Amino acid sequence: MQENSQSKVSVNAAQQRKGRMIFLLLAVFFTVPLVVVVAMIKFDWRPSGKSYGQLIQPPVSLASSTHWVNDQQQAMPTFWQDKWNIVLIAGECDTRCMQRLHDLRQVYVSLYKDMIRVQRVLITQQADTSKIRERYPDLLIINGESAQVTALGRMLSGGGQNTLDAQRVYFIDPLGNIMMQYPLEQEAKWIRKDLTKLLKASWAG
């Protein structure tokens, strides 16, 4: 009887050790990629070849705030988490903006299995976004009071002016760090190239 009891204790101890080891491995699996991404930003390290966007240095973390997203209020830290974000910012979504949205949708679709790791976001002062949502139902739209949208745009640009009119594209990582920006004239194929490199280098998202 005593031997059986000792055997059970031994088995339980082994199972506990195995459980702790699995937990540790999972923690490393999900944490290390984010650490690598942050280190890439901090030390301006680029894995291979050139990047086509402008690296945000020092990295900018989006502050806690609440905005209207597709007619629902959401807190920004939660909103950016768990996904890589392709963000377009525009005051009014004119013809250039609509073309850019089309280009970014093509980039998104071309990611195939990695599509689930990415979300597309439009930040705009435009009050009526019904036509945009009709054309791009999976696009997340942040709009609301003009002052709030302008403030968010300035955060994205590091305090720069005329951010809304410039219609830049930004990458925001799953920790809410603004990583890279692209001017309006940057071709979508180069934006895609940088994005696929980031997705390949990181398991996050």
PDB file of C-alpha atoms in Angstrom:
ATOM      1  CA  MET A   1       0.000   0.000   0.000  1.00  0.00           C
ATOM      2  CA  GLN A   2       2.838   2.335   0.918  1.00  0.00           C
ATOM      3  CA  GLU A   3       4.599   1.515  -2.361  1.00  0.00           C
ATOM      4  CA  ASN A   4       1.448   2.408  -4.341  1.00  0.00           C
ATOM      5  CA  SER A   5       1.173   5.692  -2.484  1.00  0.00           C
ATOM      6  CA  GLN A   6       4.801   6.555  -3.177  1.00  0.00           C
ATOM      7  CA  SER A   7       4.329   5.623  -6.831  1.00  0.00           C
ATOM      8  CA  LYS A   8       1.341   7.981  -7.151  1.00  0.00           C
ATOM      9  CA  VAL A   9       3.297  10.819  -5.531  1.00  0.00           C
ATOM     10  CA  SER A  10       6.165  10.202  -7.946  1.00  0.00           C
ATOM     11  CA  VAL A  11       3.812  10.220 -10.958  1.00  0.00           C
ATOM     12  CA  ASN A  12       2.092  13.414  -9.773  1.00  0.00           C
ATOM     13  CA  ALA A  13       5.436  15.140  -9.271  1.00  0.00           C
ATOM     14  CA  ALA A  14       6.524  14.127 -12.778  1.00  0.00           C
ATOM     15  CA  GLN A  15       3.269  15.426 -14.252  1.00  0.00           C
ATOM     16  CA  GLN A  16       3.677  18.733 -12.413  1.00  0.00           C
ATOM     17  CA  ARG A  17       7.224  19.112 -13.734  1.00  0.00           C
ATOM     18  CA  LYS A  18       6.009  18.326 -17.249  1.00  0.00           C
ATOM     19  CA  GLY A  19       3.175  20.857 -16.902  1.00  0.00           C
ATOM     20  CA  ARG A  20       5.564  23.585 -15.730  1.00  0.00           C
ATOM     21  CA  MET A  21       7.905  22.821 -18.624  1.00  0.00           C
ATOM     22  CA  ILE A  22       5.065  23.064 -21.171  1.00  0.00           C
ATOM     23  CA  PHE A  23       3.909  26.370 -19.640  1.00  0.00           C
ATOM     24  CA  LEU A  24       7.465  27.740 -19.781  1.00  0.00           C
ATOM     25  CA  LEU A  25       7.888  26.700 -23.421  1.00  0.00           C
ATOM     26  CA  LEU A  26       4.564  28.320 -24.369  1.00  0.00           C
ATOM     27  CA  ALA A  27       5.547  31.526 -22.566  1.00  0.00           C
ATOM     28  CA  VAL A  28       8.848  31.617 -24.449  1.00  0.00           C
ATOM     29  CA  PHE A  29       7.106  30.811 -27.748  1.00  0.00           C
ATOM     30  CA  PHE A  30       4.720  33.769 -27.493  1.00  0.00           C
ATOM     31  CA  THR A  31       6.963  36.279 -25.685  1.00  0.00           C
ATOM     32  CA  VAL A  32      10.264  36.032 -27.550  1.00  0.00           C
ATOM     33  CA  PRO A  33       8.899  37.205 -30.938  1.00  0.00           C
ATOM     34  CA  LEU A  34       7.516  40.396 -29.385  1.00  0.00           C
ATOM     35  CA  VAL A  35      10.823  41.036 -27.616  1.00  0.00           C
ATOM     36  CA  VAL A  36      12.628  40.564 -30.939  1.00  0.00           C
ATOM     37  CA  VAL A  37      10.315  43.030 -32.690  1.00  0.00           C
ATOM     38  CA  VAL A  38      10.806  45.666 -29.973  1.00  0.00           C
ATOM     39  CA  ALA A  39      14.585  45.128 -30.144  1.00  0.00           C
ATOM     40  CA  MET A  40      14.471  45.540 -33.930  1.00  0.00           C
ATOM     41  CA  ILE A  41      12.793  48.905 -33.470  1.00  0.00           C
ATOM     42  CA  LYS A  42      15.029  50.075 -30.615  1.00  0.00           C
ATOM     43  CA  PHE A  43      18.335  49.178 -32.242  1.00  0.00           C
ATOM     44  CA  ASP A  44      17.256  49.869 -35.839  1.00  0.00           C
ATOM     45  CA  TRP A  45      18.112  46.301 -36.863  1.00  0.00           C
ATOM     46  CA  ARG A  46      16.674  45.024 -40.125  1.00  0.00           C
ATOM     47  CA  PRO A  47      16.854  41.267 -40.775  1.00  0.00           C
ATOM     48  CA  SER A  48      17.811  41.222 -44.445  1.00  0.00           C
ATOM     49  CA  GLY A  49      17.781  43.517 -47.422  1.00  0.00           C
ATOM     50  CA  LYS A  50      16.347  47.011 -47.304  1.00  0.00           C
ATOM     51  CA  SER A  51      13.104  48.269 -45.850  1.00  0.00           C
ATOM     52  CA  TYR A  52      10.984  50.516 -48.019  1.00  0.00           C
ATOM     53  CA  GLY A  53       9.231  52.425 -45.267  1.00  0.00           C
ATOM     54  CA  GLN A  54      10.546  54.914 -42.741  1.00  0.00           C
ATOM     55  CA  LEU A  55      11.307  53.305 -39.382  1.00  0.00           C
ATOM     56  CA  ILE A  56       9.765  55.231 -36.472  1.00  0.00           C
ATOM     57  CA  GLN A  57      12.641  56.150 -34.138  1.00  0.00           C
ATOM     58  CA  PRO A  58      12.220  56.168 -31.208  1.00  0.00           C
ATOM     59  CA  PRO A  59       9.186  53.868 -31.285  1.00  0.00           C
ATOM     60  CA  VAL A  60       5.891  55.517 -30.349  1.00  0.00           C
ATOM     61  CA  SER A  61       3.381  53.693 -28.169  1.00  0.00           C
ATOM     62  CA  LEU A  62      -0.238  54.741 -28.595  1.00  0.00           C
ATOM     63  CA  ALA A  63      -1.625  56.200 -25.386  1.00  0.00           C
ATOM     64  CA  SER A  64      -4.732  54.953 -23.659  1.00  0.00           C
ATOM     65  CA  SER A  65      -7.815  56.582 -25.156  1.00  0.00           C
ATOM     66  CA  THR A  66     -11.266  55.764 -26.435  1.00  0.00           C
ATOM     67  CA  HIS A  67     -12.515  56.308 -29.979  1.00  0.00           C
ATOM     68  CA  TRP A  68     -15.441  55.344 -32.133  1.00  0.00           C
ATOM     69  CA  VAL A  69     -14.617  52.265 -34.211  1.00  0.00           C
ATOM     70  CA  ASN A  70     -17.322  51.304 -36.715  1.00  0.00           C
ATOM     71  CA  ASP A  71     -19.885  53.155 -34.567  1.00  0.00           C
ATOM     72  CA  GLN A  72     -18.805  51.442 -31.340  1.00  0.00           C
ATOM     73  CA  GLN A  73     -16.588  52.869 -28.609  1.00  0.00           C
ATOM     74  CA  GLN A  74     -13.379  50.901 -28.056  1.00  0.00           C
ATOM     75  CA  ALA A  75     -10.322  51.493 -25.888  1.00  0.00           C
ATOM     76  CA  MET A  76      -7.214  51.882 -28.025  1.00  0.00           C
ATOM     77  CA  PRO A  77      -4.796  49.562 -26.134  1.00  0.00           C
ATOM     78  CA  THR A  78      -7.259  46.680 -26.498  1.00  0.00           C
ATOM     79  CA  PHE A  79      -8.023  47.601 -30.087  1.00  0.00           C
ATOM     80  CA  TRP A  80      -4.403  47.306 -31.275  1.00  0.00           C
ATOM     81  CA  GLN A  81      -3.621  44.074 -29.409  1.00  0.00           C
ATOM     82  CA  ASP A  82      -3.239  40.624 -30.955  1.00  0.00           C
ATOM     83  CA  LYS A  83      -3.030  41.845 -34.560  1.00  0.00           C
ATOM     84  CA  TRP A  84      -0.618  43.580 -36.878  1.00  0.00           C
ATOM     85  CA  ASN A  85      -2.264  46.793 -38.039  1.00  0.00           C
ATOM     86  CA  ILE A  86      -2.069  48.478 -41.452  1.00  0.00           C
ATOM     87  CA  VAL A  87      -3.329  51.997 -40.812  1.00  0.00           C
ATOM     88  CA  LEU A  88      -4.276  54.664 -43.351  1.00  0.00           C
ATOM     89  CA  ILE A  89      -4.965  58.151 -42.033  1.00  0.00           C
ATOM     90  CA  ALA A  90      -6.857  60.759 -44.073  1.00  0.00           C
ATOM     91  CA  GLY A  91      -8.874  63.874 -43.252  1.00  0.00           C
ATOM     92  CA  GLU A  92     -11.516  63.241 -45.904  1.00  0.00           C
ATOM     93  CA  CYS A  93     -11.445  60.000 -47.860  1.00  0.00           C
ATOM     94  CA  ASP A  94     -11.143  61.443 -51.365  1.00  0.00           C
ATOM     95  CA  THR A  95     -10.287  59.655 -54.616  1.00  0.00           C
ATOM     96  CA  ARG A  96      -6.657  59.146 -53.559  1.00  0.00           C
ATOM     97  CA  CYS A  97      -7.776  57.714 -50.226  1.00  0.00           C
ATOM     98  CA  MET A  98     -10.201  55.282 -51.885  1.00  0.00           C
ATOM     99  CA  GLN A  99      -7.474  54.113 -54.262  1.00  0.00           C
ATOM    100  CA  ARG A 100      -5.154  53.596 -51.307  1.00  0.00           C
ATOM    101  CA  LEU A 101      -7.802  51.560 -49.501  1.00  0.00           C
ATOM    102  CA  HIS A 102      -8.124  49.398 -52.608  1.00  0.00           C
ATOM    103  CA  ASP A 103      -4.347  48.902 -52.743  1.00  0.00           C
ATOM    104  CA  LEU A 104      -4.176  47.964 -49.059  1.00  0.00           C
ATOM    105  CA  ARG A 105      -7.000  45.487 -49.486  1.00  0.00           C
ATOM    106  CA  GLN A 106      -5.009  43.851 -52.286  1.00  0.00           C
ATOM    107  CA  VAL A 107      -1.980  43.672 -49.982  1.00  0.00           C
ATOM    108  CA  TYR A 108      -4.154  42.118 -47.273  1.00  0.00           C
ATOM    109  CA  VAL A 109      -5.715  39.495 -49.568  1.00  0.00           C
ATOM    110  CA  SER A 110      -2.289  38.539 -50.942  1.00  0.00           C
ATOM    111  CA  LEU A 111      -1.158  37.484 -47.445  1.00  0.00           C
ATOM    112  CA  TYR A 112      -3.250  34.295 -47.735  1.00  0.00           C
ATOM    113  CA  LYS A 113      -2.883  32.284 -44.487  1.00  0.00           C
ATOM    114  CA  ASP A 114      -1.407  35.305 -42.677  1.00  0.00           C
ATOM    115  CA  MET A 115      -4.547  37.381 -43.256  1.00  0.00           C
ATOM    116  CA  ILE A 116      -5.849  36.379 -39.825  1.00  0.00           C
ATOM    117  CA  ARG A 117      -2.816  38.063 -38.222  1.00  0.00           C
ATOM    118  CA  VAL A 118      -3.552  41.467 -39.746  1.00  0.00           C
ATOM    119  CA  GLN A 119      -6.305  44.079 -39.590  1.00  0.00           C
ATOM    120  CA  ARG A 120      -6.799  47.161 -41.784  1.00  0.00           C
ATOM    121  CA  VAL A 121      -7.699  50.470 -40.176  1.00  0.00           C
ATOM    122  CA  LEU A 122      -8.798  53.825 -41.584  1.00  0.00           C
ATOM    123  CA  ILE A 123      -8.504  56.897 -39.351  1.00  0.00           C
ATOM    124  CA  THR A 124     -10.524  59.789 -40.745  1.00  0.00           C
ATOM    125  CA  GLN A 125     -12.405  62.955 -39.822  1.00  0.00           C
ATOM    126  CA  GLN A 126     -15.085  62.097 -42.366  1.00  0.00           C
ATOM    127  CA  ALA A 127     -18.411  61.811 -40.568  1.00  0.00           C
ATOM    128  CA  ASP A 128     -20.313  59.738 -43.133  1.00  0.00           C
ATOM    129  CA  THR A 129     -18.364  56.566 -43.852  1.00  0.00           C
ATOM    130  CA  SER A 130     -21.300  54.446 -45.040  1.00  0.00           C
ATOM    131  CA  LYS A 131     -20.061  54.186 -48.644  1.00  0.00           C
ATOM    132  CA  ILE A 132     -16.587  53.174 -47.475  1.00  0.00           C
ATOM    133  CA  ARG A 133     -18.001  50.492 -45.186  1.00  0.00           C
ATOM    134  CA  GLU A 134     -20.266  49.243 -47.952  1.00  0.00           C
ATOM    135  CA  ARG A 135     -17.264  48.750 -50.232  1.00  0.00           C
ATOM    136  CA  TYR A 136     -14.919  47.441 -47.517  1.00  0.00           C
ATOM    137  CA  PRO A 137     -17.071  45.741 -44.848  1.00  0.00           C
ATOM    138  CA  ASP A 138     -14.051  44.227 -43.053  1.00  0.00           C
ATOM    139  CA  LEU A 139     -12.256  47.594 -42.774  1.00  0.00           C
ATOM    140  CA  LEU A 140     -12.111  49.078 -39.257  1.00  0.00           C
ATOM    141  CA  ILE A 141     -12.853  52.809 -39.284  1.00  0.00           C
ATOM    142  CA  ILE A 142     -11.885  55.202 -36.489  1.00  0.00           C
ATOM    143  CA  ASN A 143     -13.772  58.473 -36.801  1.00  0.00           C
ATOM    144  CA  GLY A 144     -15.460  60.823 -34.423  1.00  0.00           C
ATOM    145  CA  GLU A 145     -14.758  64.275 -33.078  1.00  0.00           C
ATOM    146  CA  SER A 146     -12.313  66.156 -35.286  1.00  0.00           C
ATOM    147  CA  ALA A 147     -10.028  67.119 -32.381  1.00  0.00           C
ATOM    148  CA  GLN A 148      -9.701  63.506 -31.203  1.00  0.00           C
ATOM    149  CA  VAL A 149      -8.871  62.209 -34.672  1.00  0.00           C
ATOM    150  CA  THR A 150      -6.362  65.030 -35.196  1.00  0.00           C
ATOM    151  CA  ALA A 151      -4.689  64.209 -31.868  1.00  0.00           C
ATOM    152  CA  LEU A 152      -4.453  60.530 -32.809  1.00  0.00           C
ATOM    153  CA  GLY A 153      -2.966  61.505 -36.164  1.00  0.00           C
ATOM    154  CA  ARG A 154      -0.326  63.623 -34.458  1.00  0.00           C
ATOM    155  CA  MET A 155       0.593  60.717 -32.216  1.00  0.00           C
ATOM    156  CA  LEU A 156       1.090  58.552 -35.287  1.00  0.00           C
ATOM    157  CA  SER A 157       3.363  61.134 -36.898  1.00  0.00           C
ATOM    158  CA  GLY A 158       5.300  61.944 -33.734  1.00  0.00           C
ATOM    159  CA  GLY A 159       3.730  65.387 -33.450  1.00  0.00           C
ATOM    160  CA  GLY A 160       4.031  66.376 -37.108  1.00  0.00           C
ATOM    161  CA  GLN A 161       1.638  68.729 -38.843  1.00  0.00           C
ATOM    162  CA  ASN A 162      -0.730  68.084 -41.789  1.00  0.00           C
ATOM    163  CA  THR A 163      -0.763  64.377 -40.955  1.00  0.00           C
ATOM    164  CA  LEU A 164      -4.327  63.909 -42.142  1.00  0.00           C
ATOM    165  CA  ASP A 165      -3.707  65.521 -45.523  1.00  0.00           C
ATOM    166  CA  ALA A 166      -0.528  63.490 -46.120  1.00  0.00           C
ATOM    167  CA  GLN A 167      -2.515  60.220 -46.183  1.00  0.00           C
ATOM    168  CA  ARG A 168       0.344  58.104 -44.900  1.00  0.00           C
ATOM    169  CA  VAL A 169       0.226  54.385 -44.148  1.00  0.00           C
ATOM    170  CA  TYR A 170       1.530  53.088 -40.803  1.00  0.00           C
ATOM    171  CA  PHE A 171       2.389  49.683 -39.362  1.00  0.00           C
ATOM    172  CA  ILE A 172       1.407  49.182 -35.716  1.00  0.00           C
ATOM    173  CA  ASP A 173       2.545  45.995 -33.979  1.00  0.00           C
ATOM    174  CA  PRO A 174       0.414  43.818 -31.634  1.00  0.00           C
ATOM    175  CA  LEU A 175       1.804  45.735 -28.623  1.00  0.00           C
ATOM    176  CA  GLY A 176       0.509  49.063 -29.934  1.00  0.00           C
ATOM    177  CA  ASN A 177       3.940  50.341 -31.072  1.00  0.00           C
ATOM    178  CA  ILE A 178       4.023  52.447 -34.233  1.00  0.00           C
ATOM    179  CA  MET A 179       6.801  50.827 -36.262  1.00  0.00           C
ATOM    180  CA  MET A 180       6.946  52.198 -39.797  1.00  0.00           C
ATOM    181  CA  GLN A 181       5.345  54.789 -42.042  1.00  0.00           C
ATOM    182  CA  TYR A 182       4.927  55.110 -45.803  1.00  0.00           C
ATOM    183  CA  PRO A 183       4.165  58.215 -47.885  1.00  0.00           C
ATOM    184  CA  LEU A 184       1.216  58.332 -50.257  1.00  0.00           C
ATOM    185  CA  GLU A 185       3.438  57.809 -53.298  1.00  0.00           C
ATOM    186  CA  GLN A 186       4.931  54.550 -51.965  1.00  0.00           C
ATOM    187  CA  GLU A 187       3.840  51.629 -54.141  1.00  0.00           C
ATOM    188  CA  ALA A 188       1.721  48.970 -52.454  1.00  0.00           C
ATOM    189  CA  LYS A 189       4.036  46.152 -53.558  1.00  0.00           C
ATOM    190  CA  TRP A 190       6.843  47.549 -51.390  1.00  0.00           C
ATOM    191  CA  ILE A 191       4.501  47.948 -48.422  1.00  0.00           C
ATOM    192  CA  ARG A 192       3.581  44.290 -48.857  1.00  0.00           C
ATOM    193  CA  LYS A 193       7.236  43.290 -49.014  1.00  0.00           C
ATOM    194  CA  ASP A 194       8.006  44.938 -45.663  1.00  0.00           C
ATOM    195  CA  LEU A 195       4.864  43.500 -44.070  1.00  0.00           C
ATOM    196  CA  THR A 196       5.652  39.936 -45.136  1.00  0.00           C
ATOM    197  CA  LYS A 197       9.165  40.315 -43.691  1.00  0.00           C
ATOM    198  CA  LEU A 198       7.725  41.413 -40.345  1.00  0.00           C
ATOM    199  CA  LEU A 199       5.205  38.577 -40.278  1.00  0.00           C
ATOM    200  CA  LYS A 200       7.906  36.070 -41.118  1.00  0.00           C
ATOM    201  CA  ALA A 201      10.275  37.419 -38.449  1.00  0.00           C
ATOM    202  CA  SER A 202       7.644  37.363 -35.698  1.00  0.00           C
ATOM    203  CA  TRP A 203       5.113  34.818 -34.429  1.00  0.00           C
ATOM    204  CA  ALA A 204       3.127  37.627 -32.814  1.00  0.00           C
ATOM    205  CA  GLY A 205      -0.297  38.414 -34.099  1.00  0.00           C
TER     206      GLY A 205
END
